[in-house]
């Protein structure tokens, strides 16, 4: 198998030790006990045609297909296939890094202290504004490559480190150019030239009209030192009016009412939730808003983990993502996030797989095409170098990914 080779129209992945997919007959998002209903086929094959999955099944049924003509074959012996992973929360549009702040935090400084002192998000805003659109494209493409090699075949990417018109729009264009799903995080922080309300006046008047053409969703950081609930409501209502789906960063450090706002506005998701209490858990579980959990961010900042077990048990649509960014989660690996989900959030491997495939695709409005291995779905697969698919979460930070198939072609192979 050769990564990057031109795709033949048919690809047969054969002799897999296992094929594992979230429940195929249950719509999206998946909640409750169905989160654990991963379907496993032993000694399996997957036939891809024209970038879609055509047939899957046990090897003994392969002969029945009477395949003739030009079919590229991929040897799956000793490997397990899972759906291409879907990372529905990343911040890939940045230049520079924050390794100095990382070292300061290792010495005891807090993320909020660095933020309040003009570091944090705003230091990345300075570095990102100093580059041009070509630099941003190159950065996003580099980050996309890291994610692909970790098994991510669908990525959402947020703007939010420009906070001026040109850099925000160039960020959204860079995500689209990398094949990602762009989210306008126009309300990530208040840039130094404005106060929060005047900044929102500017962003909604000058950036939203074009951002709404480039992005699928809008996002806001509801937090002390960022935007309050009333400011977030104003921003999100305007974005919804322009046709964007809604997302929120909420309850990361403080419960300010972001959960209630997400439900009131019919948001697709609320993300973080490290500070969410019992009432928030109950309200979210009874709502249509997905709960996106970011355990790599909680780990990286040494913060409490979100109440994932309580959310899942109460019936919430739980989702896992990396939160890849230079400050709070310099981590592109969904397999590592799955390991954290099982060890820190007390989710089962089956729940973790469902949360970063079909449920993540639901947050992006793509659940009819991505996140499952089933006929008609996009042919996105991760081949794990393991005898059991649960090594996805078990092999902590391991060299686990043997190959990644994207839209029916080998996009990366070890
Ligand atoms: O999701 N919480 C706000 N935004 C990002 C962090 C961004 C940064 O530190 O640069 C997050 O954790
Ligand atoms: Fe984030």
GROMACS .gro file of C-alpha atoms and ligand atoms in nm, residues 89 91 158 249 272 294 323 325, ligand 2:
model
    9
   89UNK     CA    1  -1.329   2.062   1.826
   91UNK     CA    2  -0.807   2.525   1.703
  158UNK     CA    3  -1.196   2.706   1.452
  249UNK     CA    4  -1.712   2.697   2.501
  272UNK     CA    5  -1.559   2.177   2.799
  294UNK     CA    6  -1.216   1.758   2.618
  323UNK     CA    7  -0.940   2.073   2.168
  325UNK     CA    8  -0.458   2.434   2.044
  416LIG    FE1    9  -1.151   2.488   2.249
   0.00000   0.00000   0.00000
